[in-house]
CSV table of C-alpha atoms and ligand atoms in Angstrom, one decimal:
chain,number,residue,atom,x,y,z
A,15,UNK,CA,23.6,35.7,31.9
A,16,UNK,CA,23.4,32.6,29.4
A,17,UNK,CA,22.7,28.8,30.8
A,18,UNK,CA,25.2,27.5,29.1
A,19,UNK,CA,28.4,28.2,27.2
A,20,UNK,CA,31.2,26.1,25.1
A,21,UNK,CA,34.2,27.5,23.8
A,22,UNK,CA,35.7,26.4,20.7
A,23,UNK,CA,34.8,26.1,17.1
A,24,UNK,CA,35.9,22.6,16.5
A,25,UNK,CA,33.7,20.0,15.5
A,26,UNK,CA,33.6,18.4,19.5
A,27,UNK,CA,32.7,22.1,20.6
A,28,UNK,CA,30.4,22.5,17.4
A,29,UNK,CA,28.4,19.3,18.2
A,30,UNK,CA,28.3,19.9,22.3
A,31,UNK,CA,26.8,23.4,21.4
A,32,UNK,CA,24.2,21.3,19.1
A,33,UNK,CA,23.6,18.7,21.8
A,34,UNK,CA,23.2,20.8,24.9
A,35,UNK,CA,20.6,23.0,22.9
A,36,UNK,CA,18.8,19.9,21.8
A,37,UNK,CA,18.7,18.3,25.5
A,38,UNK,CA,17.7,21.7,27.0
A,39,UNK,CA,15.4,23.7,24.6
A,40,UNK,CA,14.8,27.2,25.4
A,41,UNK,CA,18.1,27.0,27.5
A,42,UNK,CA,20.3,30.4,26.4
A,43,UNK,CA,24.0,29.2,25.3
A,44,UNK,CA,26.9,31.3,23.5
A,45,UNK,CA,29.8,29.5,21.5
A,46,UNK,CA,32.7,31.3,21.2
A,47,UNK,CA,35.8,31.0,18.3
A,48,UNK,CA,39.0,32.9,18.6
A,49,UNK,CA,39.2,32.5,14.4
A,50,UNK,CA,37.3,34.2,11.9
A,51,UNK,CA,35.4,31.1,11.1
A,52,UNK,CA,34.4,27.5,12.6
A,53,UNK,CA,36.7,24.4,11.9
A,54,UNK,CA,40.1,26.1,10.7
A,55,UNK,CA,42.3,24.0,13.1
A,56,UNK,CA,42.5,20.2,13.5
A,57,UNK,CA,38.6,19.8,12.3
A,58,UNK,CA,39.6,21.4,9.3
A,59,UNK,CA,43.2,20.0,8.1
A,60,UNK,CA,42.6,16.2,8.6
A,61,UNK,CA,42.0,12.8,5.7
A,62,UNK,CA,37.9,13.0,6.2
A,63,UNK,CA,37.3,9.4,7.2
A,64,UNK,CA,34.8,8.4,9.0
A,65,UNK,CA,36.6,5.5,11.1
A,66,UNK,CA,35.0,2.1,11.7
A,67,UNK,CA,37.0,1.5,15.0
A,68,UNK,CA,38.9,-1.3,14.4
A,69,UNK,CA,41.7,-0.4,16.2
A,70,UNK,CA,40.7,0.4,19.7
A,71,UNK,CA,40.6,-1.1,22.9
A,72,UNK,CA,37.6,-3.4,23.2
A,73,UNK,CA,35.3,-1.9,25.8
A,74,UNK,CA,37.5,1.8,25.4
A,75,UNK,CA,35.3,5.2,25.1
A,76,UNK,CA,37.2,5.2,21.8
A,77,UNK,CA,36.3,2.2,20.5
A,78,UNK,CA,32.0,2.6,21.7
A,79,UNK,CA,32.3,6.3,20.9
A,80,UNK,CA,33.7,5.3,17.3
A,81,UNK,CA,31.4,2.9,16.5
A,82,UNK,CA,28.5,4.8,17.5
A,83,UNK,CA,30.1,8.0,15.9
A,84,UNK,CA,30.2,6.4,12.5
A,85,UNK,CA,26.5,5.3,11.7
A,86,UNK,CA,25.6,8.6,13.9
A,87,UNK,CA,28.0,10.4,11.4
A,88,UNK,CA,26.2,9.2,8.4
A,89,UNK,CA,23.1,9.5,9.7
A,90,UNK,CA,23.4,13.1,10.1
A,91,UNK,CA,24.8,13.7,6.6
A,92,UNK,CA,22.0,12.2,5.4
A,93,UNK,CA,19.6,14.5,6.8
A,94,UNK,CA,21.3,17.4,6.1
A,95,UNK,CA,22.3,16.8,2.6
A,96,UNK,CA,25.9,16.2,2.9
A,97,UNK,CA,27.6,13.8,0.3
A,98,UNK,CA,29.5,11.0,2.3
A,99,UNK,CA,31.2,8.0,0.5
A,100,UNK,CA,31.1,3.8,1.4
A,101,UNK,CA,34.7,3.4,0.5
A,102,UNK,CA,35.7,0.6,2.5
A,103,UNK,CA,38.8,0.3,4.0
A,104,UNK,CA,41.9,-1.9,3.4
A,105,UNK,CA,44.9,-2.7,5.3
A,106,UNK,CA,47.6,-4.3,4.0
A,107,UNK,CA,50.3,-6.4,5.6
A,108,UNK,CA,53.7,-6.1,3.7
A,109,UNK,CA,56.1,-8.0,6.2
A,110,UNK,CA,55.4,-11.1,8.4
A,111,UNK,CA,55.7,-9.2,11.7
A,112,UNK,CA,52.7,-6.9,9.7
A,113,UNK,CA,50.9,-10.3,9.2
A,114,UNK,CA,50.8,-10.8,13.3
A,115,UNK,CA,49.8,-7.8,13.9
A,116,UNK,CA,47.3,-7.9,11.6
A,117,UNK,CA,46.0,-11.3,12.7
A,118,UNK,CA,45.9,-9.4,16.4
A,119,UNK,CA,43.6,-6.1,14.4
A,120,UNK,CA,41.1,-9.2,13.1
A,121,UNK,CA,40.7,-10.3,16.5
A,122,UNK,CA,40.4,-7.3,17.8
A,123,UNK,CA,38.1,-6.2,15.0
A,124,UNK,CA,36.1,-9.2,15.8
A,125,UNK,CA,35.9,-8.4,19.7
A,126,UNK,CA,34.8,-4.5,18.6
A,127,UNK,CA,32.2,-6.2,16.5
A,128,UNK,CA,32.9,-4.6,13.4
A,129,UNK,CA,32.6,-6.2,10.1
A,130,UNK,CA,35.6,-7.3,8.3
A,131,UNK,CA,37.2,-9.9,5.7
A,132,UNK,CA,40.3,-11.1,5.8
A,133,UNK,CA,42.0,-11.0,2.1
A,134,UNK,CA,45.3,-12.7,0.6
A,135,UNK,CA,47.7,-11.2,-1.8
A,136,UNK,CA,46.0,-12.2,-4.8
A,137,UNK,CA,42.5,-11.2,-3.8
A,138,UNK,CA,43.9,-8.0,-2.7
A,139,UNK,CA,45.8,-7.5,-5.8
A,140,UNK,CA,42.7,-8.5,-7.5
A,141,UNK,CA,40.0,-5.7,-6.4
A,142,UNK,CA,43.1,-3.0,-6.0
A,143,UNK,CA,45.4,-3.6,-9.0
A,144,UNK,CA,48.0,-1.0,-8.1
A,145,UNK,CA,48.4,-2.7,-4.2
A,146,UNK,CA,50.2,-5.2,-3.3
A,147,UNK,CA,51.0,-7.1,0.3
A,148,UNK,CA,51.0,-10.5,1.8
A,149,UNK,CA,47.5,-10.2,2.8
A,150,UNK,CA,44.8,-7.7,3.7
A,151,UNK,CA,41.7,-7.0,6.0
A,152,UNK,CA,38.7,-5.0,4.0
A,153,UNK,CA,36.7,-3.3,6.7
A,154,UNK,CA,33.7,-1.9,4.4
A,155,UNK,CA,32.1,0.8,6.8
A,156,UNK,CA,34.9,2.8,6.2
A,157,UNK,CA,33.9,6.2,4.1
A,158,UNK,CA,34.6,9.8,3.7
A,159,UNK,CA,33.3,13.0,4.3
A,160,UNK,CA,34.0,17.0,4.7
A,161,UNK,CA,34.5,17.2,8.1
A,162,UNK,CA,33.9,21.4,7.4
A,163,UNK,CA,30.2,20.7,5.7
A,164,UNK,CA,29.6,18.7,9.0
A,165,UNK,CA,30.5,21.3,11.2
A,166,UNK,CA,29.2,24.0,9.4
A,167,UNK,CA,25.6,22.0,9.4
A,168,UNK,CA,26.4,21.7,13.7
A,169,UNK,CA,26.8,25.4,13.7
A,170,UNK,CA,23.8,26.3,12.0
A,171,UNK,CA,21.7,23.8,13.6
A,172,UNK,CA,22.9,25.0,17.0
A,173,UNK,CA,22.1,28.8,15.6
A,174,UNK,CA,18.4,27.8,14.9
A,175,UNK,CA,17.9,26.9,18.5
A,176,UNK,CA,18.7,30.0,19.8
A,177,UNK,CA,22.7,29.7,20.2
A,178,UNK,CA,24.8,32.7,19.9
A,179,UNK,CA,28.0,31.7,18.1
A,180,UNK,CA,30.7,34.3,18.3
A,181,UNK,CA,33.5,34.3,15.8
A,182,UNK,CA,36.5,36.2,16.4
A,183,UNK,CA,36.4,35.9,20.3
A,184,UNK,CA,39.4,34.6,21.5
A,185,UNK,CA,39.0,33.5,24.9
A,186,UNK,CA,41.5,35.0,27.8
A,187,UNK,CA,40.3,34.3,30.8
A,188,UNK,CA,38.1,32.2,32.9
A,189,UNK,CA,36.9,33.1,36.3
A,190,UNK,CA,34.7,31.4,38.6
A,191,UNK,CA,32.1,33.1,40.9
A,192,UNK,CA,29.9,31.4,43.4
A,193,UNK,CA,26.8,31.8,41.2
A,194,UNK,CA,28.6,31.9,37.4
A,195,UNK,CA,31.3,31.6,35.4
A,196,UNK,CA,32.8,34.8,33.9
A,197,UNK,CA,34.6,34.4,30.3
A,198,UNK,CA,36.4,36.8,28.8
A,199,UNK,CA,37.4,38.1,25.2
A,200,UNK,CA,39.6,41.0,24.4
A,201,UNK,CA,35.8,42.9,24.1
A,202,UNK,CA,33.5,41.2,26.2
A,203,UNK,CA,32.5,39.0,29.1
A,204,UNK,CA,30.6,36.5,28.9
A,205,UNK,CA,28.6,35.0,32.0
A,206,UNK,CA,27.0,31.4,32.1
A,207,UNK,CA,25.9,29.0,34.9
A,208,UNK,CA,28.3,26.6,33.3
A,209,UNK,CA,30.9,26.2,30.6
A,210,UNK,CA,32.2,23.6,28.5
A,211,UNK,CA,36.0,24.0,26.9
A,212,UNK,CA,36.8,22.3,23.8
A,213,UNK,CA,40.2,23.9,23.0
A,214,UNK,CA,41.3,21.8,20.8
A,215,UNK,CA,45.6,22.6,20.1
A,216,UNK,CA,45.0,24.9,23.5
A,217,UNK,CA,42.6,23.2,25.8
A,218,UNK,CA,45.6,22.4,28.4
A,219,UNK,CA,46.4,26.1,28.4
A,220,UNK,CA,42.4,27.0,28.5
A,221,UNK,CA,41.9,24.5,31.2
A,222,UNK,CA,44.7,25.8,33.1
A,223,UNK,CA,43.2,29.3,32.7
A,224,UNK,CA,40.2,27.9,34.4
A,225,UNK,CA,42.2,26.4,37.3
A,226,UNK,CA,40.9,22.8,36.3
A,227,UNK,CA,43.6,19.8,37.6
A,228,UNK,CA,45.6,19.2,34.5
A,229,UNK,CA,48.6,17.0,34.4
A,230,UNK,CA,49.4,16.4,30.8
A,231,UNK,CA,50.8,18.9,28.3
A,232,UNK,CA,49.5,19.1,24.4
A,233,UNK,CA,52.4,18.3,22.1
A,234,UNK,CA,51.6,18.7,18.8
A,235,UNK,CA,52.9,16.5,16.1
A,236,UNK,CA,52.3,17.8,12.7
A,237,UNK,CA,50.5,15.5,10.0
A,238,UNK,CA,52.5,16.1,6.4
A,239,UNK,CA,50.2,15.4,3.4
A,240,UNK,CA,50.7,14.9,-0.2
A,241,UNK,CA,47.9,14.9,-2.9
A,242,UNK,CA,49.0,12.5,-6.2
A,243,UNK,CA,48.9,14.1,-8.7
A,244,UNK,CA,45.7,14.5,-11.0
A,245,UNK,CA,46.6,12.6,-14.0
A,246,UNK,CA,46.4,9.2,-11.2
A,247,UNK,CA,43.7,9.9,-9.2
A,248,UNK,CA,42.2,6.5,-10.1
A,249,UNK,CA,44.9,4.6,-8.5
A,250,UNK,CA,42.9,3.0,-5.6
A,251,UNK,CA,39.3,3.0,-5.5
A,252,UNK,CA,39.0,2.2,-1.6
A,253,UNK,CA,41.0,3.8,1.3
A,254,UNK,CA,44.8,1.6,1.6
A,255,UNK,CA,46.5,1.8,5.3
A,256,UNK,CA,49.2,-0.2,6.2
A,257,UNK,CA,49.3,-1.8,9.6
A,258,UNK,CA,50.0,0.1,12.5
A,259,UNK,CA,51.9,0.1,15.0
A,260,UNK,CA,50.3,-0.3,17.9
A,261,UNK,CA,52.8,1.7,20.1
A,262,UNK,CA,52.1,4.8,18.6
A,263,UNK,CA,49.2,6.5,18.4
A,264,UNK,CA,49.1,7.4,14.6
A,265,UNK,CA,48.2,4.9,12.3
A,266,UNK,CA,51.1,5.4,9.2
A,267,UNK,CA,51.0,7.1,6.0
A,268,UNK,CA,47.9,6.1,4.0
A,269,UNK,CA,45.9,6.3,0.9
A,270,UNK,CA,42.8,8.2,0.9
A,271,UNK,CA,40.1,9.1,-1.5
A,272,UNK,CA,38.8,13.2,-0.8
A,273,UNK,CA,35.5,13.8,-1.4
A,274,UNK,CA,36.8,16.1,-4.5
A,275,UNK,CA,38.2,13.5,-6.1
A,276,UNK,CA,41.4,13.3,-5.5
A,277,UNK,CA,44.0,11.7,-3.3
A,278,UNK,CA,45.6,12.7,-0.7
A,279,UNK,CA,48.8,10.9,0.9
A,280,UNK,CA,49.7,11.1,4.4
A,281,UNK,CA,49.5,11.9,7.4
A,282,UNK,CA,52.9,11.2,8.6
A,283,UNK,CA,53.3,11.9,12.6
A,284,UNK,CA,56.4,14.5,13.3
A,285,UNK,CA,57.0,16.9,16.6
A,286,UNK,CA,55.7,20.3,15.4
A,287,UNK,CA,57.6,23.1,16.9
A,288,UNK,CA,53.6,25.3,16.6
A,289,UNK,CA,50.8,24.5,17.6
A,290,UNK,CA,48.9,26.1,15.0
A,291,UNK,CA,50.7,27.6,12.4
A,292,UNK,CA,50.7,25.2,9.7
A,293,UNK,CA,54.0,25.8,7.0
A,294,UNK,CA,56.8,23.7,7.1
A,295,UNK,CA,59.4,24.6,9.7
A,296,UNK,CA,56.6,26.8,12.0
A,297,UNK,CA,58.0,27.9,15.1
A,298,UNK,CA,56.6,29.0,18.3
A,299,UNK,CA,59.1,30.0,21.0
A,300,UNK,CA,56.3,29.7,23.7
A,301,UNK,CA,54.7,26.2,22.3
A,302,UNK,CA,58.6,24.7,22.4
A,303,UNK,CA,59.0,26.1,25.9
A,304,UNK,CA,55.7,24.5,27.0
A,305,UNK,CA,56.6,20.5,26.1
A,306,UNK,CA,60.7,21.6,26.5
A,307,UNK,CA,59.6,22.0,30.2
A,308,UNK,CA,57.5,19.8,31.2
A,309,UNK,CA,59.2,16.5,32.6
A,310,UNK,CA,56.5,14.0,30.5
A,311,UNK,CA,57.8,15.0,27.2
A,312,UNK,CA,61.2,13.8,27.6
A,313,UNK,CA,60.2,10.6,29.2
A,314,UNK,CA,58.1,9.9,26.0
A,315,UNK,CA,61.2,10.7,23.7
A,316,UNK,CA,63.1,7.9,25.1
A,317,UNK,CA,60.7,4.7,23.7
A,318,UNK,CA,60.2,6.6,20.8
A,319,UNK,CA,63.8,8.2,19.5
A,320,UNK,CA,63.9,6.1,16.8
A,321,UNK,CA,60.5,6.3,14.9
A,322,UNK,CA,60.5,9.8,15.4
A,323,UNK,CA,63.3,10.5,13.6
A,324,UNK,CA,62.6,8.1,10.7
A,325,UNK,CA,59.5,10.1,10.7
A,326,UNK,CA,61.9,13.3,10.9
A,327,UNK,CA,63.8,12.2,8.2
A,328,UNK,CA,61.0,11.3,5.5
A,329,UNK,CA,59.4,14.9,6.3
A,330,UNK,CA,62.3,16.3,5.0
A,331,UNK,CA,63.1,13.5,2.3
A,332,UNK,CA,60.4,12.9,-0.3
A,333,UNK,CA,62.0,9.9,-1.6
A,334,UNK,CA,61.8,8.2,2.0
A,335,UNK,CA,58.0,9.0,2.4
A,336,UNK,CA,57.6,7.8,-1.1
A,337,UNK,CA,59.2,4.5,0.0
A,338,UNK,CA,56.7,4.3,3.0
A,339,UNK,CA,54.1,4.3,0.4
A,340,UNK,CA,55.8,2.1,-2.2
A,341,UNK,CA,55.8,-0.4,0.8
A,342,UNK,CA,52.1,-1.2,-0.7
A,343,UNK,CA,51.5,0.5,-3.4
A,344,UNK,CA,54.6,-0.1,-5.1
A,345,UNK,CA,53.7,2.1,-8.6
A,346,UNK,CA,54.1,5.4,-6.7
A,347,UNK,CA,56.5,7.8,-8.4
A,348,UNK,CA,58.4,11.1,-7.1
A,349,UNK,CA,56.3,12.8,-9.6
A,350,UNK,CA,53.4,11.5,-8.0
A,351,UNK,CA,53.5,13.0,-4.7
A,352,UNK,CA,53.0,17.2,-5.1
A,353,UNK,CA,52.7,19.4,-1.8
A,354,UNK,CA,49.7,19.3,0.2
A,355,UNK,CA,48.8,21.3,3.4
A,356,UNK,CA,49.7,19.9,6.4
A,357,UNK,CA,47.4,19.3,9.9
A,358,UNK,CA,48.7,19.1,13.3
A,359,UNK,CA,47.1,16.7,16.0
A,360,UNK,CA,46.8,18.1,19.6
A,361,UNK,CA,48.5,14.8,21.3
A,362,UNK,CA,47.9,14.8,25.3
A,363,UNK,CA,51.2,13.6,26.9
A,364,UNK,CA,51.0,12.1,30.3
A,365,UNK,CA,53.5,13.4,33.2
A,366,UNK,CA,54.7,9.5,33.3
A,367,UNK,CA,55.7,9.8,29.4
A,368,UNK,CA,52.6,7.8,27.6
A,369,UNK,CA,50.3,9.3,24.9
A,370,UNK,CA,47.2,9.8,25.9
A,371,UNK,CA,45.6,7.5,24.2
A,372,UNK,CA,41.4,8.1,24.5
A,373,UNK,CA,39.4,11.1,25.7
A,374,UNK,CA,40.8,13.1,28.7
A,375,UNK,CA,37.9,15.4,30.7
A,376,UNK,CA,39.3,17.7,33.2
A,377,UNK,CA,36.4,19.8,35.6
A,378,UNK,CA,36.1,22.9,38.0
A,379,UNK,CA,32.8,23.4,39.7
A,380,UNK,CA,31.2,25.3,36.6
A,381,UNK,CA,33.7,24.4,33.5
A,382,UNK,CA,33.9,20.9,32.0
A,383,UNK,CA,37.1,20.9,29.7
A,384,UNK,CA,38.1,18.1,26.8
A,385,UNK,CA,41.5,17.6,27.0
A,386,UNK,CA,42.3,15.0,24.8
A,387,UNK,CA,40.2,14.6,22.0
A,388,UNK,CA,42.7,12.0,19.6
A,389,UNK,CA,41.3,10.8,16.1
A,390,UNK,CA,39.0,9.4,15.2
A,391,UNK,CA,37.4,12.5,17.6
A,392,UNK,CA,35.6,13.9,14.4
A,393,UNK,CA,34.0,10.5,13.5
A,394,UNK,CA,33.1,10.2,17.1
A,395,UNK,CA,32.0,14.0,17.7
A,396,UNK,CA,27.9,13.3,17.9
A,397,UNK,CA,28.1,10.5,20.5
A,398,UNK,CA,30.9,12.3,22.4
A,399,UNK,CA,28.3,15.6,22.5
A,400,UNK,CA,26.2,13.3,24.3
A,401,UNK,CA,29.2,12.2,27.0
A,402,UNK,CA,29.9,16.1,27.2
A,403,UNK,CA,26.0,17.0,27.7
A,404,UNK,CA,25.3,14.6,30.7
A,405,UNK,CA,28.2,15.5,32.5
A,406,UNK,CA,27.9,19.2,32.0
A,407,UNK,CA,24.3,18.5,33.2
A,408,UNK,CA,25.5,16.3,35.9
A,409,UNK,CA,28.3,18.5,37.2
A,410,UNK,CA,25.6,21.3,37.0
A,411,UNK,CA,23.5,19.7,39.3
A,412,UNK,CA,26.0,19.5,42.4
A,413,UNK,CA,25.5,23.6,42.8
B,513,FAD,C1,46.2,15.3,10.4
B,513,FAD,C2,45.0,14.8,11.1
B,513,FAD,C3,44.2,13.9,10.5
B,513,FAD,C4,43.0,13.4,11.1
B,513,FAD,N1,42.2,12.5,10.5
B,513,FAD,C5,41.0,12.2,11.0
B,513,FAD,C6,40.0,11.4,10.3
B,513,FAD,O1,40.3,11.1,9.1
B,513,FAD,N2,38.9,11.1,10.9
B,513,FAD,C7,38.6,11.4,12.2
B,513,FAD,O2,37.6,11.1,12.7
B,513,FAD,N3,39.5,12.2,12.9
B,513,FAD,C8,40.6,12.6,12.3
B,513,FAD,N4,41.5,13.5,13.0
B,513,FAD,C9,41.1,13.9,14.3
B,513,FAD,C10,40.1,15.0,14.3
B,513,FAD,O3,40.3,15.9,13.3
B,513,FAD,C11,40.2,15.7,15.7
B,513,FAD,O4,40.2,14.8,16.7
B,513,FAD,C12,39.0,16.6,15.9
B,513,FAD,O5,38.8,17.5,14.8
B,513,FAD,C13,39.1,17.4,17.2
B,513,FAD,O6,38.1,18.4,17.2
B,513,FAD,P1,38.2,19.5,18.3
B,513,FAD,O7,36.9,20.3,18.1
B,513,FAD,O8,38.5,18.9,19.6
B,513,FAD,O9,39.5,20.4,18.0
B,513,FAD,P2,39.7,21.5,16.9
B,513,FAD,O10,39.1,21.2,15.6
B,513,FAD,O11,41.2,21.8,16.9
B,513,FAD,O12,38.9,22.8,17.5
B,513,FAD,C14,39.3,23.5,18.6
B,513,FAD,C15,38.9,24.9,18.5
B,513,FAD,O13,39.1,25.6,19.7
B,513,FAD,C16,39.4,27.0,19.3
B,513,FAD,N5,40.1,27.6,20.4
B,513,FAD,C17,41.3,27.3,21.0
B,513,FAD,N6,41.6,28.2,21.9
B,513,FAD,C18,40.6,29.1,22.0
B,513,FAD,C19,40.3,30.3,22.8
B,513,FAD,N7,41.2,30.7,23.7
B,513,FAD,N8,39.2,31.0,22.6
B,513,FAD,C20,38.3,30.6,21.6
B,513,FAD,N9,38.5,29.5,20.8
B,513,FAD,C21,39.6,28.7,21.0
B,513,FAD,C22,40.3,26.8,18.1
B,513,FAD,O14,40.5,27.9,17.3
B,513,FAD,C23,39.6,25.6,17.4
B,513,FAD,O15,38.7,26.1,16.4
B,513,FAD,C24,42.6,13.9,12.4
B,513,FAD,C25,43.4,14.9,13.0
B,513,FAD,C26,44.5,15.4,12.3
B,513,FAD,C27,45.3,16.6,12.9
C-alpha cells in the first residue's frame, strides 16, 4: 500500500510525482508509464519553448501558471545543469487586421505584466534581416529548452526521494475501495490512498476508467513540423511567430531555434485520425469512433470548417505551408523545408463545441485526473505540480 500514486510519464505527471514527494517526505508514491520510457508522447514531440504568456487571459490559471512556469522553468534548469536559451520572441504582423490584433496582444501583454517592445518594419527588419512585416512585438523572456532533459531531471529527482517509477505499466483499470484505490497493469496492482492521473492523449479515457464526471472528449490535432535545412540554420536568430488567431487555440506556424541548432518549422494544427501514432496518415478506428460520436465534436466543426481545411490542405501541400511561412519570412524556399516528425496535441473539446481552452481537473473521492493540459502545459508544469499537490492533499483530507 503506497501514499500516493500518479500515472503518466509526461512532464505534468513527471513534476506532480516530484512535487508530491517534496511536500510529503517519507510519503511512499509509485509513477507508472505504459511506454518503455518517460516523455515519448506530447512532452516529447513539441517546439521547446519556454512561453512568456502573452497570450492568455489576464487573471486565467494559464496565464499565472505560465508566467510562474517560466522563471520556475529556468530556475530548475539551472540547478540541474540543463542548457536553456534567452532567445526572445517576435511576432510579426503582415496584414492590417494582424496589426489590430496585435495592438489587442500588447495590451493584453501589458495587463499579464510581461515585458514587451513594440517594433516597426524597419526595426524589425533591422535586428532579423530575413523577416519582414508591418510591425512587430519582441517579448525577450522567451527561450528554449529540451523538454526530455527536464523531464528526465523530474524523474530522477522524484527517484531519489523514494519514488518508484514503473516503465512499461500500462494502466487498465481503476477501482475505488473505501480505504484505497486499486490500479491495475496487465502484471500488477497497485494500491494507494490516492491517485493522481495525468494521461495526457488518454486522460478522458483514464478518467472515465476511474468513474470521474467527464464531459469533454480528447480530439487530437496533429502538429506537422519541418526542420530547414542545415546549410540556413542562421536564418533568424530569435524565435518569429505570426499573430494568432485568437479563435483557435494554436498559435500558427512558426520559426523556432532547437537547442541543437537547428530550426524547426511548424506546428501547423490538423484533426489527427490517432491519438498517438505519429506518421502521416495514422489511423485509429477506435480514436475516430471516440470524437465521430460524441455530439461536441461536430458542433466545433461548424465555426471552424474553413481554417481546418486550409490547415488540411497545406499538410498535404508543401508549397501552401511554405506560403504561411513566406507570409514573414519571405526568403523561404521549397528546398528549405525537409521532413520533420510530427507531435499531436491532446485538445479537450467541450460537449457545447468550444476548445478547452486552460486546465481541466476532473475528481473521484481518491483520484484527481488532468484533463486538459493545453500548451504552454510543459512551460507551466512546476507551478501546475503545485495546483495538483494541494488539491490531491486537499481532496485527501475529506476521507
Ligand atoms: C506539437 C506540440 C508543440 C508544443 N509546443 C510546446 C512548447 O513549445 N512549449 C510548451 O510549454 N508546451 C508545448 N506544447 C504542450 C506541451 O508539450 C504539453 O502540454 C505537455 O507536454 C503535456 O504534458 P502531459 O504530461 O500532460 O502529457 P504527455 O506528455 O502526453 O504525457 C502523458 C503520459 O501519460 C501516459 N499514459 C497515457 N495513458 C496511460 C496509461 N493507461 N497507463 C500509463 N501511462 C499512460 C502516456 O504514455 C504519456 O507518457 C506542445 C504540444 C504539442 C503537441
Amino acid at each position: 500500500m503506497y501514499d500516493y500514486g500518479v500515472v503518466g510519464g509526461g512532464i505534468v505527471g513527471l513534476a506532480a510525482a516530484r512535487e508530491g514527494a517534496r511536500a510529503r517526505p517519507g510519503a511512499s508514491m509509485f509513477l507508472l508509464e505504459k511506454e518503455p520510457a518517460i516523455a515519448r508522447h506530447q512532452t516529447g514531440h513539441n517546439s521547446g519553448v519556454i512561453h512568456s504568456g502573452i497570450y492568455y487571459a489576464p487573471g486565467s490559471f494559464k496565464a499565472s501558471l505560465c508566467r510562474e512556469g517560466a522563471s520556475a522553468t529556468k530556475a530548475f534548469c539551472a540547478e540541474h545543469g540543463i542548457p536553456f536559451e534567452d532567445r526572445g520572441k517576435l511576432l510579426v504582423a503582415t496584414s492590417e487586421a494582424e496589426l489590430v490584433r496585435m495592438n489587442a496582444l500588447y495590451k493584453r501583454s501589458c495587463e499579464n505584466d510581461i515585458e514587451v517592445e513594440r517594433i516597426d518594419a524597419r526595426e524589425l527588419t533591422r535586428r532579423e534581416p530575413n523577416i519582414a512585416g508591418l510591425a512587430a512585438l519582441f517579448v525577450p523572456s522567451t527561450a528554449i529548452v529540451d523538454y526530455k532533459r527536464i523531464s528526465a531531471a523530474l524523474a530522477d529527482d522524484f527517484r531519489a526521494s523514494g519514488g518508484d517509477l514503473a516503465l512499461s505499466a500500462q494502466v487498465v483499470a481503476i477501482r475505488e475501495e473505501a480505504a484505497a484505490v486499486c490500479v491495475s497493469t496487465p502484471s500488477q496492482t497497485y494500491r494507494a490512498r490516492a491517485l493522481i492521473v495525468c494521461g495526457g492523449l488518454q486522460s478522458d479515457r483514464l478518467a472515465q476508467m476511474a468513474g470521474a464526471p467527464v464531459s469533454h472528449r480528447i480530439v487530437p490535432f496533429r502538429g506537422e513540423y519541418y526542420a530547414l535545412a542545415p546549410s540556413r540554420s542562421g536564418l533568424i536568430s530569435s524565435l518569429v511567430y505570426p499573430i494568432p488567431d485568437p479563435a483557435l487555440p494554436f498559435l500558427g506556424v512558426h520559426l523556432t531555434r532547437t537547442m541543437d541548432g537547428g530550426v524547426i518549422i511548424g506546428p501547423n494544427a490538423v484533426l489527427g485520425l490517432a491519438r498517438e501514432k505519429y506518421e502521416k496518415f495514422s489511423f485509429d478506428a477506435r480514436d475516430v469512433a471516440s470524437f465521430a460520436g460524441f455530439p461536441g465534436f461536430w458542433r466545433a466543426i461548424g465555426p471552424h470548417l474553413r481554417s481546418g481545411l486550409s490547415e488540411l490542405r497545406n499538410s498535404l501541400w508543401k508549397r501552401g505551408y511554405l506560403e504561411e511561412c513566406r507570409k514573414y519570412c519571405p526568403t523561404l524556399e521549397l528546398r528549405d523545408l525537409e521532413p520533420a516528425v510530427a507531435g499531436i496535441r491532446a485538445q479537450a473539446v467541450l460537449r457545447d463545441g468550444g476548445f478547452a481552452h486552460d486546465f481541466v481537473f476532473a475528481e473521484t473521492a481518491r483520484t484527481l485526473h488532468v484533463c486538459n493540459a493545453p500548451s504552454p502545459a510543459a512551460t507551466s508544469a512546476i507551478p501546475i505540480a503545485g495546483v495538483i499537490a494541494s488539491k490531491i492533499f486537499a481532496l485527501e483530507q475529506r476521507q
